[in-house]
CSV table of C-alpha atoms and ligand atoms in Angstrom, one decimal:
chain,number,residue,atom,x,y,z
A,1,MET,CA,18.7,152.3,82.6
A,2,SER,CA,17.9,155.8,81.5
A,3,VAL,CA,19.0,159.3,82.2
A,4,GLU,CA,16.4,161.8,83.1
A,5,ILE,CA,17.2,165.4,82.9
A,6,GLY,CA,15.0,168.2,84.1
A,7,LEU,CA,15.4,172.0,83.8
A,8,GLU,CA,14.6,174.2,86.6
A,9,GLN,CA,14.9,178.0,86.3
A,10,ASN,CA,17.0,179.6,88.8
A,11,PRO,CA,16.7,183.4,88.1
A,12,GLY,CA,19.1,185.8,89.7
A,13,ASP,CA,21.9,183.2,89.8
A,14,ALA,CA,25.0,183.5,87.6
A,15,PHE,CA,23.8,180.2,86.3
A,16,ARG,CA,20.3,180.4,84.9
A,17,SER,CA,19.0,176.9,85.4
A,18,THR,CA,19.7,173.6,87.1
A,19,VAL,CA,20.0,170.2,85.5
A,20,ARG,CA,19.4,167.0,87.4
A,21,LEU,CA,20.5,163.7,86.1
A,22,SER,CA,19.3,160.5,87.5
A,23,SER,CA,19.8,157.0,86.5
A,24,GLY,CA,17.2,154.6,87.9
A,25,ASP,CA,15.2,156.1,90.8
A,26,SER,CA,17.6,158.2,92.7
A,27,PRO,CA,18.8,161.6,91.3
A,28,ARG,CA,22.4,161.8,92.1
A,29,LEU,CA,24.2,164.1,89.7
A,30,GLU,CA,23.0,167.6,89.6
A,31,PHE,CA,24.6,170.7,88.0
A,32,GLN,CA,23.7,174.2,86.9
A,33,THR,CA,23.6,175.5,83.3
A,34,TYR,CA,22.6,178.4,81.2
A,35,THR,CA,19.9,178.2,78.5
A,36,ALA,CA,19.7,175.2,76.4
A,37,TYR,CA,20.4,173.3,73.1
A,38,LEU,CA,19.0,169.9,72.5
A,39,ARG,CA,21.2,166.8,72.7
A,40,THR,CA,19.7,163.5,71.4
A,41,ASN,CA,20.7,159.9,71.9
A,42,PRO,CA,22.4,158.7,68.7
A,43,SER,CA,20.7,155.3,69.0
A,44,THR,CA,17.1,156.3,69.5
A,45,LEU,CA,17.2,160.0,68.6
A,46,ALA,CA,15.3,160.6,71.8
A,47,GLU,CA,16.0,163.8,73.7
A,48,VAL,CA,18.6,163.3,76.3
A,49,GLY,CA,18.7,166.8,77.6
A,50,ARG,CA,19.2,170.4,76.9
A,51,CYS,CA,22.6,172.1,77.2
A,52,PRO,CA,23.8,175.6,77.4
A,53,GLU,CA,24.6,177.3,74.1
A,54,PHE,CA,27.4,179.6,75.2
A,55,ASP,CA,28.6,182.4,72.9
A,56,GLU,CA,31.7,184.5,72.6
A,57,GLU,CA,30.8,186.7,75.5
A,58,ASP,CA,30.3,183.7,77.7
A,59,ALA,CA,33.6,182.2,76.6
A,60,GLU,CA,35.4,185.5,77.5
A,61,ALA,CA,33.7,185.4,80.9
A,62,ALA,CA,34.9,181.9,81.4
A,63,ILE,CA,38.4,182.9,80.4
A,64,LEU,CA,38.3,185.8,82.8
A,65,ALA,CA,37.1,183.5,85.6
A,66,ALA,CA,40.0,181.2,84.9
A,67,HIS,CA,42.5,184.1,84.8
A,68,THR,CA,41.2,185.4,88.1
A,69,ALA,CA,41.4,182.0,89.7
A,70,LEU,CA,44.9,181.4,88.4
A,71,ALA,CA,46.5,183.9,90.7
A,72,THR,CA,45.6,181.8,93.8
A,73,PHE,CA,45.5,178.3,92.3
A,74,ARG,CA,49.1,178.4,91.1
A,75,THR,CA,50.2,179.0,94.7
A,76,VAL,CA,48.1,176.1,96.1
A,77,PRO,CA,50.7,173.6,97.4
A,78,PRO,CA,51.2,170.7,95.1
A,79,ARG,CA,50.2,168.2,97.7
A,80,GLN,CA,46.9,170.0,98.1
A,81,ARG,CA,46.3,170.0,94.3
A,82,SER,CA,47.1,166.3,94.4
A,83,ARG,CA,44.5,165.7,97.1
A,84,ILE,CA,41.9,167.5,95.1
A,85,LEU,CA,42.6,165.5,92.0
A,86,ARG,CA,42.5,162.2,94.0
A,87,SER,CA,39.2,163.2,95.5
A,88,TRP,CA,37.8,164.0,92.0
A,89,HIS,CA,39.0,160.5,90.9
A,90,ASP,CA,37.3,158.9,93.9
A,91,LEU,CA,34.0,160.7,93.2
A,92,MET,CA,34.1,159.6,89.6
A,93,MET,CA,34.5,156.0,90.8
A,94,GLU,CA,31.6,156.4,93.3
A,95,ASN,CA,29.4,157.7,90.5
A,96,ILE,CA,30.6,155.3,87.9
A,97,GLU,CA,27.1,154.0,87.0
A,98,ASP,CA,25.6,157.4,86.5
A,99,LEU,CA,28.5,158.7,84.5
A,100,ALA,CA,28.5,155.6,82.3
A,101,CYS,CA,24.8,156.0,81.8
A,102,ILE,CA,25.3,159.6,80.7
A,103,ILE,CA,28.0,158.7,78.3
A,104,THR,CA,25.9,155.9,76.7
A,105,SER,CA,22.9,158.3,76.4
A,106,GLU,CA,24.8,161.0,74.5
A,107,ASN,CA,27.6,159.1,72.8
A,108,GLY,CA,25.8,155.8,72.1
A,109,LYS,CA,28.6,153.4,73.0
A,110,PRO,CA,27.5,150.2,74.9
A,111,LEU,CA,27.1,150.6,78.6
A,112,ALA,CA,30.0,148.3,79.4
A,113,ASP,CA,32.3,150.4,77.2
A,114,SER,CA,31.1,153.5,78.9
A,115,THR,CA,31.9,152.0,82.3
A,116,THR,CA,35.4,151.1,81.0
A,117,GLU,CA,35.7,154.7,79.8
A,118,VAL,CA,34.8,156.1,83.2
A,119,LYS,CA,37.6,154.0,84.8
A,120,TYR,CA,40.0,155.1,82.1
A,121,ALA,CA,39.0,158.7,82.6
A,122,ALA,CA,39.4,158.5,86.4
A,123,SER,CA,42.8,156.9,86.0
A,124,PHE,CA,44.2,160.1,84.5
A,125,LEU,CA,43.1,162.0,87.6
A,126,GLU,CA,44.7,159.4,89.8
A,127,TRP,CA,47.9,159.4,87.8
A,128,PHE,CA,48.3,163.2,87.7
A,129,SER,CA,47.4,163.4,91.4
A,130,GLU,CA,50.5,161.4,91.9
A,131,GLU,CA,52.6,163.5,89.5
A,132,ALA,CA,51.5,166.9,91.0
A,133,PRO,CA,54.0,166.8,93.9
A,134,ARG,CA,56.8,165.6,91.6
A,135,ILE,CA,57.3,168.4,89.1
A,136,TYR,CA,61.0,168.7,89.3
A,137,GLY,CA,63.4,171.3,87.9
A,138,ASP,CA,67.2,170.9,87.3
A,139,THR,CA,70.4,172.2,88.7
A,140,ILE,CA,72.9,173.0,86.0
A,141,GLN,CA,76.6,173.7,86.1
A,142,ALA,CA,76.9,177.2,84.6
A,143,SER,CA,79.8,178.0,82.3
A,144,ASN,CA,81.0,180.6,84.8
A,145,PRO,CA,81.9,178.7,87.9
A,146,SER,CA,80.9,181.5,90.2
A,147,CYS,CA,77.3,181.4,88.9
A,148,ARG,CA,74.6,179.0,90.0
A,149,LEU,CA,71.9,177.9,87.7
A,150,ILE,CA,68.5,176.2,88.3
A,151,THR,CA,65.3,175.7,86.4
A,152,LEU,CA,61.9,176.2,87.7
A,153,ARG,CA,58.9,174.6,86.1
A,154,GLU,CA,55.9,176.9,86.4
A,155,PRO,CA,52.3,176.6,85.4
A,156,VAL,CA,51.8,177.9,81.8
A,157,GLY,CA,48.7,179.8,82.8
A,158,VAL,CA,45.1,179.6,81.6
A,159,CYS,CA,44.6,176.7,79.2
A,160,GLY,CA,42.0,176.3,76.5
A,161,LEU,CA,41.1,172.6,76.2
A,162,ILE,CA,39.1,171.5,73.2
A,163,VAL,CA,37.9,167.9,73.5
A,164,PRO,CA,36.1,165.4,71.2
A,165,TRP,CA,32.9,163.4,71.6
A,166,ASN,CA,34.4,159.9,71.3
A,167,PHE,CA,35.7,159.7,74.8
A,168,PRO,CA,33.7,162.5,76.4
A,169,ALA,CA,35.0,161.8,79.9
A,170,ALA,CA,38.6,160.5,79.3
A,171,MET,CA,39.6,163.2,76.8
A,172,ILE,CA,38.7,165.8,79.5
A,173,THR,CA,40.5,164.2,82.4
A,174,ARG,CA,43.6,163.5,80.2
A,175,LYS,CA,43.9,167.2,79.7
A,176,VAL,CA,42.5,168.7,82.9
A,177,GLY,CA,44.4,166.3,85.1
A,178,PRO,CA,47.9,167.4,84.1
A,179,ALA,CA,46.8,171.1,83.8
A,180,LEU,CA,45.6,171.2,87.4
A,181,ALA,CA,48.5,169.1,88.7
A,182,ALA,CA,50.8,171.8,87.2
A,183,GLY,CA,48.8,174.6,88.8
A,184,CYS,CA,47.0,175.9,85.7
A,185,THR,CA,43.4,176.8,85.4
A,186,VAL,CA,41.3,175.7,82.4
A,187,VAL,CA,38.4,176.5,80.1
A,188,VAL,CA,37.1,173.3,78.5
A,189,LYS,CA,35.1,173.4,75.3
A,190,ALA,CA,32.9,170.4,75.7
A,191,PRO,CA,32.1,168.4,72.6
A,192,ALA,CA,28.7,169.6,71.1
A,193,GLU,CA,27.7,165.9,70.7
A,194,ALA,CA,28.4,164.9,74.3
A,195,PRO,CA,28.3,167.9,76.6
A,196,LEU,CA,26.4,166.4,79.6
A,197,THR,CA,29.4,164.2,80.5
A,198,ALA,CA,31.5,167.4,80.8
A,199,LEU,CA,29.0,169.1,83.0
A,200,ALA,CA,28.7,166.1,85.2
A,201,LEU,CA,32.5,165.9,85.6
A,202,ALA,CA,32.5,169.6,86.5
A,203,GLU,CA,29.9,169.0,89.2
A,204,LEU,CA,32.1,166.2,90.6
A,205,ALA,CA,35.2,168.5,90.4
A,206,HIS,CA,33.3,171.1,92.4
A,207,ARG,CA,32.3,168.5,95.0
A,208,ALA,CA,36.0,167.4,95.1
A,209,GLY,CA,37.1,170.8,96.2
A,210,VAL,CA,38.3,172.2,92.8
A,211,PRO,CA,38.1,176.0,93.6
A,212,LYS,CA,35.7,178.2,91.8
A,213,GLY,CA,37.0,179.4,88.4
A,214,VAL,CA,39.7,176.7,88.1
A,215,VAL,CA,37.6,174.4,85.8
A,216,ASN,CA,35.2,176.1,83.5
A,217,ILE,CA,33.1,174.3,81.0
A,218,ILE,CA,31.7,175.8,77.8
A,219,THR,CA,29.1,173.9,75.9
A,220,ALA,CA,28.0,175.0,72.5
A,221,SER,CA,26.7,173.5,69.3
A,222,GLU,CA,25.9,176.3,66.8
A,223,ASN,CA,28.5,178.5,68.4
A,224,THR,CA,31.3,176.0,68.4
A,225,VAL,CA,33.4,177.8,65.8
A,226,ALA,CA,32.9,181.2,67.4
A,227,VAL,CA,33.8,180.0,70.9
A,228,GLY,CA,36.8,178.1,69.5
A,229,ARG,CA,38.0,181.3,67.9
A,230,VAL,CA,37.9,183.0,71.3
A,231,LEU,CA,39.8,180.2,73.0
A,232,THR,CA,42.5,180.2,70.3
A,233,THR,CA,43.0,184.0,70.0
A,234,HIS,CA,42.3,185.4,73.5
A,235,PRO,CA,45.5,186.8,75.0
A,236,MET,CA,44.8,185.4,78.5
A,237,ILE,CA,44.9,181.9,77.1
A,238,LYS,CA,48.5,180.7,77.1
A,239,LYS,CA,48.0,177.1,76.0
A,240,VAL,CA,45.7,175.2,73.8
A,241,SER,CA,45.3,171.5,73.9
A,242,PHE,CA,43.1,170.0,71.2
A,243,THR,CA,42.0,166.5,70.2
A,244,GLY,CA,40.2,166.2,66.9
A,245,SER,CA,40.7,166.1,63.2
A,246,THR,CA,43.9,167.2,61.4
A,247,ALA,CA,41.9,169.7,59.3
A,248,VAL,CA,40.5,171.5,62.4
A,249,GLY,CA,43.9,171.3,64.1
A,250,LYS,CA,45.4,173.2,61.2
A,251,LEU,CA,42.8,175.9,61.5
A,252,LEU,CA,43.2,176.2,65.2
A,253,MET,CA,47.0,176.3,64.9
A,254,LYS,CA,46.7,179.3,62.5
A,255,GLN,CA,44.4,181.0,65.0
A,256,CYS,CA,46.7,180.3,67.9
A,257,SER,CA,49.6,181.8,66.0
A,258,SER,CA,48.1,185.3,66.5
A,259,THR,CA,49.2,185.2,70.2
A,260,LEU,CA,51.8,182.4,69.9
A,261,LYS,CA,50.2,180.0,72.4
A,262,LYS,CA,51.9,176.8,73.6
A,263,LEU,CA,50.2,173.9,71.8
A,264,SER,CA,49.6,170.2,72.0
A,265,PHE,CA,47.5,168.7,69.3
A,266,GLU,CA,46.3,165.1,69.1
A,267,LEU,CA,44.9,164.8,65.6
A,268,GLY,CA,43.7,162.2,63.1
A,269,GLY,CA,45.3,158.8,62.6
A,270,ASN,CA,45.2,156.1,60.0
A,271,ALA,CA,46.7,153.2,61.9
A,272,PRO,CA,48.4,150.4,60.0
A,273,PHE,CA,47.9,147.0,61.5
A,274,ILE,CA,50.3,144.4,60.2
A,275,VAL,CA,50.0,140.7,60.5
A,276,PHE,CA,53.3,139.0,59.6
A,277,GLU,CA,53.5,135.4,58.4
A,278,ASP,CA,55.0,134.3,61.8
A,279,ALA,CA,52.3,136.0,63.9
A,280,ASP,CA,50.1,134.1,66.3
A,281,LEU,CA,46.8,134.6,64.4
A,282,ASP,CA,44.6,134.2,67.5
A,283,VAL,CA,46.6,136.9,69.3
A,284,ALA,CA,46.4,139.1,66.1
A,285,LEU,CA,42.7,138.6,65.9
A,286,ARG,CA,42.2,139.6,69.5
A,287,GLY,CA,44.4,142.7,68.9
A,288,LEU,CA,42.4,143.5,65.8
A,289,ILE,CA,39.0,143.3,67.6
A,290,ALA,CA,40.3,145.5,70.4
A,291,SER,CA,41.9,148.1,68.0
A,292,LYS,CA,39.5,148.2,65.0
A,293,PHE,CA,36.1,147.9,66.6
A,294,ARG,CA,36.5,149.8,69.9
A,295,THR,CA,33.7,152.4,70.1
A,296,SER,CA,32.5,151.1,66.7
A,297,GLY,CA,35.8,152.2,65.1
A,298,GLN,CA,35.5,155.8,66.3
A,299,THR,CA,38.9,156.3,68.0
A,300,CYS,CA,42.0,158.0,66.6
A,301,VAL,CA,44.0,154.8,67.3
A,302,CYS,CA,41.7,152.4,65.6
A,303,ALA,CA,43.3,150.2,63.0
A,304,ASN,CA,42.4,151.6,59.6
A,305,ARG,CA,44.6,149.6,57.2
A,306,ILE,CA,45.0,145.9,58.0
A,307,LEU,CA,48.0,144.5,56.1
A,308,VAL,CA,48.2,140.7,56.1
A,309,HIS,CA,51.0,138.6,54.7
A,310,ARG,CA,49.8,136.7,51.7
A,311,SER,CA,50.7,133.3,53.2
A,312,VAL,CA,48.2,133.8,56.1
A,313,TYR,CA,45.8,136.2,54.3
A,314,ASP,CA,42.9,133.8,53.6
A,315,ARG,CA,43.1,132.2,57.0
A,316,PHE,CA,43.1,135.6,58.8
A,317,ILE,CA,40.2,136.8,56.7
A,318,GLU,CA,38.2,133.8,57.8
A,319,LEU,CA,39.0,134.4,61.4
A,320,VAL,CA,37.9,138.1,61.2
A,321,VAL,CA,34.7,137.3,59.4
A,322,ASP,CA,33.8,134.6,61.9
A,323,ALA,CA,34.6,136.9,64.8
A,324,VAL,CA,32.4,139.8,63.5
A,325,LYS,CA,29.5,137.5,63.0
A,326,THR,CA,29.3,137.2,66.8
A,327,PHE,CA,28.9,141.0,67.2
A,328,GLU,CA,25.6,142.5,68.2
A,329,VAL,CA,25.0,146.0,66.9
A,330,GLY,CA,22.3,148.0,68.7
A,331,ASP,CA,21.3,150.5,71.3
A,332,GLY,CA,24.1,151.0,73.9
A,333,PHE,CA,21.7,150.1,76.7
A,334,GLY,CA,20.8,146.8,75.1
A,335,ASP,CA,21.8,143.7,77.2
A,336,LYS,CA,23.4,142.0,74.2
A,337,THR,CA,24.8,145.0,72.4
A,338,THR,CA,28.5,144.7,71.7
A,339,HIS,CA,28.7,147.7,69.3
A,340,GLY,CA,26.7,150.9,69.2
A,341,PRO,CA,25.7,153.4,66.6
A,342,LEU,CA,28.0,156.0,65.0
A,343,ILE,CA,27.7,159.5,66.4
A,344,HIS,CA,25.7,161.1,63.7
A,345,GLN,CA,24.6,160.8,60.1
A,346,ARG,CA,27.7,162.6,58.7
A,347,ALA,CA,29.8,159.8,60.2
A,348,VAL,CA,27.6,157.2,58.6
A,349,GLN,CA,27.8,158.9,55.3
A,350,ARG,CA,31.6,158.9,55.4
A,351,VAL,CA,31.7,155.2,56.2
A,352,ASP,CA,29.3,154.4,53.5
A,353,ASP,CA,31.3,156.5,51.0
A,354,HIS,CA,34.5,154.7,52.0
A,355,VAL,CA,33.0,151.3,51.5
A,356,LYS,CA,31.4,152.2,48.2
A,357,ASP,CA,34.7,153.7,47.0
A,358,ALA,CA,36.6,150.5,47.9
A,359,VAL,CA,34.1,148.2,46.3
A,360,SER,CA,33.9,150.3,43.1
A,361,LYS,CA,37.7,149.9,42.9
A,362,GLY,CA,37.7,146.2,43.3
A,363,ALA,CA,37.6,145.4,47.0
A,364,ARG,CA,35.7,142.2,48.0
A,365,LEU,CA,32.8,142.8,50.5
A,366,LEU,CA,32.8,139.9,52.9
A,367,HIS,CA,30.5,141.2,55.6
A,368,GLY,CA,28.1,144.1,56.3
A,369,GLY,CA,28.7,147.0,54.0
A,370,GLN,CA,25.5,148.8,54.6
A,371,ARG,CA,23.4,151.0,56.8
A,372,LEU,CA,21.2,149.1,59.3
A,373,PRO,CA,17.5,149.6,59.8
A,374,LEU,CA,18.0,150.1,63.5
A,375,GLY,CA,18.2,153.9,63.0
A,376,PRO,CA,19.9,156.5,60.9
A,377,ASN,CA,23.1,156.3,62.8
A,378,PHE,CA,23.7,152.6,62.5
A,379,PHE,CA,26.1,151.0,60.0
A,380,ASP,CA,26.9,147.3,59.9
A,381,ILE,CA,30.2,145.8,61.0
A,382,THR,CA,32.0,145.5,57.7
A,383,VAL,CA,34.9,143.5,56.4
A,384,LEU,CA,36.6,144.3,53.0
A,385,ALA,CA,39.3,142.3,51.4
A,386,ASP,CA,41.7,142.8,48.5
A,387,MET,CA,42.2,146.5,49.3
A,388,THR,CA,44.7,148.4,47.1
A,389,PRO,CA,46.5,151.7,47.4
A,390,GLY,CA,44.4,154.4,45.7
A,391,MET,CA,41.2,153.5,47.6
A,392,ARG,CA,40.1,156.3,50.0
A,393,ILE,CA,40.6,154.2,53.1
A,394,CYS,CA,44.4,154.1,52.4
A,395,HIS,CA,44.6,157.9,52.9
A,396,GLU,CA,41.6,158.9,55.0
A,397,GLU,CA,40.6,157.8,58.5
A,398,THR,CA,37.3,156.0,58.2
A,399,PHE,CA,36.3,156.4,61.9
A,400,GLY,CA,33.8,153.6,61.6
A,401,PRO,CA,33.4,149.8,61.9
A,402,VAL,CA,35.1,148.8,58.7
A,403,ALA,CA,38.0,146.3,58.6
A,404,ALA,CA,39.9,146.8,55.4
A,405,LEU,CA,42.4,144.1,54.6
A,406,PHE,CA,45.3,144.4,52.2
A,407,PRO,CA,47.7,141.5,51.2
A,408,PHE,CA,51.4,142.0,51.2
A,409,ASP,CA,54.5,139.8,50.3
A,410,THR,CA,57.5,141.2,52.1
A,411,GLU,CA,58.4,143.0,55.3
A,412,GLN,CA,59.7,146.0,53.4
A,413,GLU,CA,56.5,146.2,51.4
A,414,ALA,CA,54.4,146.2,54.6
A,415,ILE,CA,56.5,149.0,56.1
A,416,ASP,CA,56.4,151.1,53.0
A,417,LEU,CA,52.6,150.7,52.8
A,418,ALA,CA,52.2,151.5,56.5
A,419,ASN,CA,54.4,154.7,56.2
A,420,ASP,CA,52.8,155.9,52.9
A,421,CYS,CA,50.5,158.2,54.9
A,422,GLU,CA,50.5,161.9,55.9
A,423,VAL,CA,49.5,161.1,59.5
A,424,GLY,CA,51.3,158.9,62.1
A,425,LEU,CA,49.5,158.3,65.3
A,426,ALA,CA,49.4,154.6,66.2
A,427,GLY,CA,50.6,151.5,64.4
A,428,TYR,CA,50.3,147.8,65.3
A,429,PHE,CA,52.0,144.7,64.2
A,430,PHE,CA,52.1,141.0,65.1
A,431,SER,CA,55.1,138.7,64.9
A,432,LYS,CA,56.9,136.2,67.0
A,433,ASP,CA,60.4,137.2,65.7
A,434,ALA,CA,62.1,139.3,68.3
A,435,SER,CA,64.6,141.0,65.9
A,436,ARG,CA,61.8,141.8,63.5
A,437,CYS,CA,59.8,143.3,66.4
A,438,TRP,CA,62.5,145.9,67.1
A,439,ARG,CA,63.2,146.5,63.4
A,440,VAL,CA,59.6,147.2,62.5
A,441,ALA,CA,58.8,149.1,65.7
A,442,GLU,CA,61.7,151.5,64.8
A,443,ALA,CA,60.7,151.7,61.1
A,444,LEU,CA,57.1,152.6,61.6
A,445,GLU,CA,56.5,156.4,61.3
A,446,VAL,CA,54.0,156.8,64.2
A,447,GLY,CA,54.0,158.1,67.7
A,448,MET,CA,52.8,154.9,69.3
A,449,VAL,CA,53.4,151.2,68.4
A,450,GLY,CA,51.6,148.1,69.6
A,451,VAL,CA,53.6,145.0,69.2
A,452,ASN,CA,51.4,141.9,69.5
A,453,ILE,CA,48.8,144.0,71.2
A,454,GLY,CA,45.8,146.0,69.9
A,455,ALA,CA,44.9,148.0,73.1
A,456,ILE,CA,47.7,150.5,73.9
A,457,SER,CA,45.9,153.2,75.8
A,458,ASP,CA,47.2,153.5,79.3
A,459,PRO,CA,47.4,156.6,81.6
A,460,VAL,CA,51.1,155.8,82.2
A,461,ALA,CA,51.9,155.7,78.5
A,462,PRO,CA,52.7,158.8,76.4
A,463,PHE,CA,49.9,159.2,73.9
A,464,GLY,CA,50.5,161.3,70.8
A,465,GLY,CA,51.5,161.3,67.2
A,466,ILE,CA,54.0,162.5,64.6
A,467,LYS,CA,53.6,163.9,61.1
A,468,GLN,CA,50.1,165.4,60.6
A,469,SER,CA,48.8,163.5,63.7
A,470,GLY,CA,50.1,166.4,65.7
A,471,PHE,CA,52.6,166.9,68.6
A,472,GLY,CA,52.8,166.8,72.3
A,473,ARG,CA,52.1,163.9,74.6
A,474,GLU,CA,49.2,163.2,76.9
A,475,GLY,CA,49.2,160.9,80.0
A,476,SER,CA,52.5,159.5,81.4
A,477,LYS,CA,55.2,161.5,83.0
A,478,TYR,CA,55.5,163.6,79.8
A,479,GLY,CA,51.9,164.8,80.0
A,480,ILE,CA,52.9,167.5,82.6
A,481,ASP,CA,55.4,169.0,80.3
A,482,GLU,CA,52.6,170.3,78.1
A,483,PHE,CA,51.3,172.5,81.0
A,484,VAL,CA,54.5,174.0,82.4
A,485,THR,CA,57.1,176.4,81.2
A,486,THR,CA,60.8,176.1,82.1
A,487,LYS,CA,62.2,179.2,83.7
A,488,MET,CA,66.0,179.5,84.1
A,489,VAL,CA,67.4,181.3,87.1
A,490,MET,CA,71.1,182.2,87.2
A,491,THR,CA,72.7,183.7,90.2
A,492,GLY,CA,76.0,185.5,90.2
A,493,ILE,CA,78.1,186.0,93.3
B,1,SIN,C1,41.2,159.1,70.8
B,1,SIN,O1,40.6,158.5,70.0
B,1,SIN,O2,41.6,160.3,70.6
B,1,SIN,C2,41.7,158.6,72.2
B,1,SIN,C3,41.8,157.1,72.2
B,1,SIN,C4,42.4,156.6,73.5
B,1,SIN,O3,42.7,157.3,74.4
B,1,SIN,O4,42.6,155.4,73.6
C-alpha cells in the first residue's frame, strides 16, 4: 500500500491548494491546504507529501475563525453536537484503511498498529458523542433558605490543542471530541512530524457536518514555536490542552500565564513496571510486550524501568529475550514487520545515548543495543539487565525500544525505586496477592496504574498524570470537565 499525494493550485480560494490522498487505486481522502513543507516517511525517507507551513498571522486567522464560529456552535443543541461527533466517528471507521495508511506513511508504525490507532481514535469521538447530551450541573441548597442555587456547565470557549506525533489521530480526537461535545471550538496545532493525519481528520470532520470554523488545523514545522506562542498567549484562546514533553509543557505553561488560560497537560512519563515474586510470569511478559514495545517504545505510558524481584529475575530476563527475538523490525508497510522505526534521528540518538550510558555504568547488554542498517531511524530492540539507580534511564524517559531491567529484593524497595522520579504518569505491577495489589496500587505515585495488565488505554478511562507528568484528565466522564467552566446562579426571592 502507498499514499500518493498531489498538489493542485487553487488560486483565489482561501485555501491555496488541494491535496489528494489515495491508498491503492482509488483516491478517497481529499483536502485543501496552503503552501507546503516536506514530510518524509521515517522508514524510507521518501517524500510522503507537502504540508502547509502556517505562520503567526495564519494562527491568528484560525483563532479568529474559531472565535467567530463559537458564538453559534455553543448554542447548537447537545444532541446535534452528539450526532456530528458520531458521524465523524463513522466516517473514520469507513476510511480506516486510508487513515491507517497515512499514519504509517508519516509516523512509521506498522500498518496493523495504525489500524488499531484509528479505531482507538474514533472511539473517543464515539464516547464523547455519548457524553455531549449528558453534561449536568447541580442544584445546591443555599445557606439562605430563600435563595435557590444551581450550577451551569458552559463551554470554556476557543481551545488551543497542541498534539504529538506518536498517535497523530488519537491525540487529536481525545482532545477535539470533548471540546466539541462541550460546545467549544478549536484550533489544533498538528504535529510537524505527522500533519497529514490531522488534515485528513479535518476533511472527515467537514464531511461529518462540523460547521465551518469549529475545527481549525494549523500545520507548521519551522514555525512551530512561533505558532505555539500565538496559541498560548492569544486572549481569544481560553484553554490550552497539550500532550508532549515536560520541558515544553513548562514553557507553554509560562506563556499561558500571561492570560491565565485553563490548562490540561499530559506530559512525559517514566513508567515503573514491577514484577513481584508471586507474579504469573507469562502474564507479566505479555503486559511488558504491550507496554514497553508499543509504537517501538514511543508512548508516554511505555514501561521505562522494569523492576523484577531477584527470585524470578533470571527467569524473567530469559522470557523477555526469547520474546524480543521473535520481533521483526522494519518498514511499517512490511508484511512481517512487528515494530517500525523511530520518528527521527534525534530520537535514535537519545536511545543510543541511554544504552551507552547504561552499559558504561555496568548494565549487561542482552539483546540489540545498536542502530540497524535498515535506515537512519532504526534502532534494534534492546534488552539491558542489571540496571542501577544513577543511570540516565532511571530519571529520563527513553521513548524507544529499550527494556531496562533492575533487580529488587523487597516490596518497599520496589515502591521506593518506582517513586524515585519527578514524573508520575503510568505505573504497572504484577502480583497474585490481592492485598498487595491494593497496597501497591495506592502506594505508586502515578496517575494511572495497571495491575496485571500492560495495556491501560481506553476511552472510558481517565488518562493523565501527577507530579511533573502534568494535570487534567483525558477520555472518560472526566474528560469533559477540562472543556467547561462552572457558573453558579443564585436566585433570591
Ligand atoms: C501518549 O503516549 O501520550 C498516549 C498513549 C495512549 O493514549 O495510550
